[in-house]
XYZ file of C-alpha atoms in Angstrom:
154
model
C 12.039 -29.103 6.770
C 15.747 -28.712 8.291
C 15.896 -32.419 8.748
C 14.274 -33.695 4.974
C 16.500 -30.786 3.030
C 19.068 -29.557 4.873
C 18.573 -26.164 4.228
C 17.944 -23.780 6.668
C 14.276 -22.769 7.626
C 12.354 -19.470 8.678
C 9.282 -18.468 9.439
C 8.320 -14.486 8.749
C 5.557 -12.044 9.281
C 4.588 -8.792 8.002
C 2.959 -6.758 10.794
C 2.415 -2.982 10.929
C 4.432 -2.093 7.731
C 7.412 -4.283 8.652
C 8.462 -8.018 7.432
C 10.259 -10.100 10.167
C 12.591 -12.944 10.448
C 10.866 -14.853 13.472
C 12.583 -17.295 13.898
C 15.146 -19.861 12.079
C 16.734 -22.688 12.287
C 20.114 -21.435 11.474
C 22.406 -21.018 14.712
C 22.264 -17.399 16.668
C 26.207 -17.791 16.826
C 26.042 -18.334 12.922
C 26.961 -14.888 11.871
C 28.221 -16.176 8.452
C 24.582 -17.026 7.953
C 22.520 -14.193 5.478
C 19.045 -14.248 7.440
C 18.838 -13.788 11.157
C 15.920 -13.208 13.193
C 15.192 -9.248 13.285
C 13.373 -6.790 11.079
C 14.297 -7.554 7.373
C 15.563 -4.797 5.793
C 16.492 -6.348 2.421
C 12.809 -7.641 1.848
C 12.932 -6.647 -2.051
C 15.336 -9.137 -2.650
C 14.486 -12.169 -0.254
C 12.137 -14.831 -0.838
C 10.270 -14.398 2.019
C 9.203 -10.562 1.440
C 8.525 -11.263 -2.100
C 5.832 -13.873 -0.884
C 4.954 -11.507 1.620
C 4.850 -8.410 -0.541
C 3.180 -9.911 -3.621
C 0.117 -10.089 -0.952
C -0.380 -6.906 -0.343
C -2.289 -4.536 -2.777
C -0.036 -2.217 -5.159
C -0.854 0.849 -2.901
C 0.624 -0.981 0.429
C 3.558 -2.250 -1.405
C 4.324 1.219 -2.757
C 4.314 2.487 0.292
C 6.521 -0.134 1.984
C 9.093 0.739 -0.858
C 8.968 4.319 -0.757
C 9.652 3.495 3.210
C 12.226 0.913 3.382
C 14.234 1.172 0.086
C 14.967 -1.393 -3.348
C 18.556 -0.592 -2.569
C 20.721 -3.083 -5.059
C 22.303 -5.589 -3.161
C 24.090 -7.714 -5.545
C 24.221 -7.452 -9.192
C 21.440 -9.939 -9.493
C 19.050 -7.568 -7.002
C 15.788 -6.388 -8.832
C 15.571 -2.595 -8.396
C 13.366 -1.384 -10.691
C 9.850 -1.033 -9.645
C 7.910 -2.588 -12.672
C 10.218 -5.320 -12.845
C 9.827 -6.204 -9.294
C 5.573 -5.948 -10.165
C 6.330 -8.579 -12.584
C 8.145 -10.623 -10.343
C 5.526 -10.240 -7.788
C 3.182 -11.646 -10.568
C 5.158 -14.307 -11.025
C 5.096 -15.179 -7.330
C 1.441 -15.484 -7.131
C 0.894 -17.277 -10.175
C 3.306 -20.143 -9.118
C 2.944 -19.692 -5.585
C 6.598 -20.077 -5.053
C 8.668 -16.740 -4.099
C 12.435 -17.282 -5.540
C 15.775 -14.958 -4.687
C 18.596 -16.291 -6.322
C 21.538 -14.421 -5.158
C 19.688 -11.144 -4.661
C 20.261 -10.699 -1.319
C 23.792 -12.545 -0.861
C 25.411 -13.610 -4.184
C 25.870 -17.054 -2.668
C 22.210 -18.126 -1.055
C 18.995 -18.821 -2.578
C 15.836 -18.942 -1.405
C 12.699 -19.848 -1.489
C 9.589 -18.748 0.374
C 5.858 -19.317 -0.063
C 2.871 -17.767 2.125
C 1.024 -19.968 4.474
C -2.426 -21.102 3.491
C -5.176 -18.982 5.315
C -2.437 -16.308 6.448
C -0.753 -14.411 3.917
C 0.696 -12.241 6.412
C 3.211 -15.469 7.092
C 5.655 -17.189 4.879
C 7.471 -20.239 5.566
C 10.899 -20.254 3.482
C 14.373 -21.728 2.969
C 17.922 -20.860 2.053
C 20.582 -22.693 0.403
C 23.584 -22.455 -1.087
C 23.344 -21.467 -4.998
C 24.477 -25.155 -6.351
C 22.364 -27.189 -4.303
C 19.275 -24.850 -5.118
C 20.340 -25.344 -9.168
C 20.499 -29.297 -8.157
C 17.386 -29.477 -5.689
C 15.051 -26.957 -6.978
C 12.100 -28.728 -7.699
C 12.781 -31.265 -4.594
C 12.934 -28.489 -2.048
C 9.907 -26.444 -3.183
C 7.483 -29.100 -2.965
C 8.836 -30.259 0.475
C 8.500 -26.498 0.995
C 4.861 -26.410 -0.152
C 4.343 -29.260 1.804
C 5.760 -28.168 4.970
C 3.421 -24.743 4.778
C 0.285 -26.504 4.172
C 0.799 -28.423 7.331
C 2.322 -25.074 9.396
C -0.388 -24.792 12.427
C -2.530 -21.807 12.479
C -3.050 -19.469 15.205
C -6.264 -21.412 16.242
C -4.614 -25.214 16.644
């Protein structure tokens, strides 16, 4: 994915009530860079814990709110609860999470859940013009990537 797009790559989990940056392929030293490996504390507003979050029931994801916050990042952060359901909707009718300059007012990205494990998401970030440019591109090379992510078992 790094190599076809450009964009920088994760791969996140949601494990006992908390979402997790993994890993990346952004630089450790890159502290200019929005998403590091760690617990994700802004998962309202990234692409990744929307794809993670619209797969949990209403019940779990009400929890993990009341836990961990919808604090408003950036003007464009959604922090009202039924929007964010409809968002959520959204996510798993298209199958595509998007965060456009929720979490930093410059990135956007785009996550979507790994077939067989929706517990995982595979996702990318970008700057906010080449997302506007390379929307569709990058999603279906995203898409593409996740379907061929190896499970647990290969």
């Amino acid at each position: 994915m790094r190599r076809t797009t450009g964009a920088e790559v994760y791969f996140t989990a949601c494990r006992g009530g908390r979402i997790t940056v993994v890993d990346t392929t952004a630089p450790l030293t890159d502290t200019q860079h929005p998403f590091a490996p760690g617990r994700e504390t802004r998962a309202h507003a990234t692409a990744h814990g929307k794809a993670l979050l619209a797969s949990l029931s209403r019940a779990a994801r009400r929890r993990y709110l009341a836990h961990h916050g919808m604090a408003r990042l950036t003007e464009r952060t959604i922090t009202d609860e039924e929007r964010f359901e409809a968002e959520l909707a959204s996510v798993r009718a298209r199958g595509v999470a998007v965060s456009v300059g929720e979490a930093d007012p410059a990135y956007t990205c785009l996550a979507v859940p790994l077939p067989g494990r929706p517990d995982c998401a595979l996702s990318v970030s970008l700057p906010l013009e080449d997302f506007r440019r390379r929307r569709v591109e990058v999603s279906s090379l995203l898409t593409l990537a996740a379907a061929a992510f190896p499970t647990a078992s290969e």
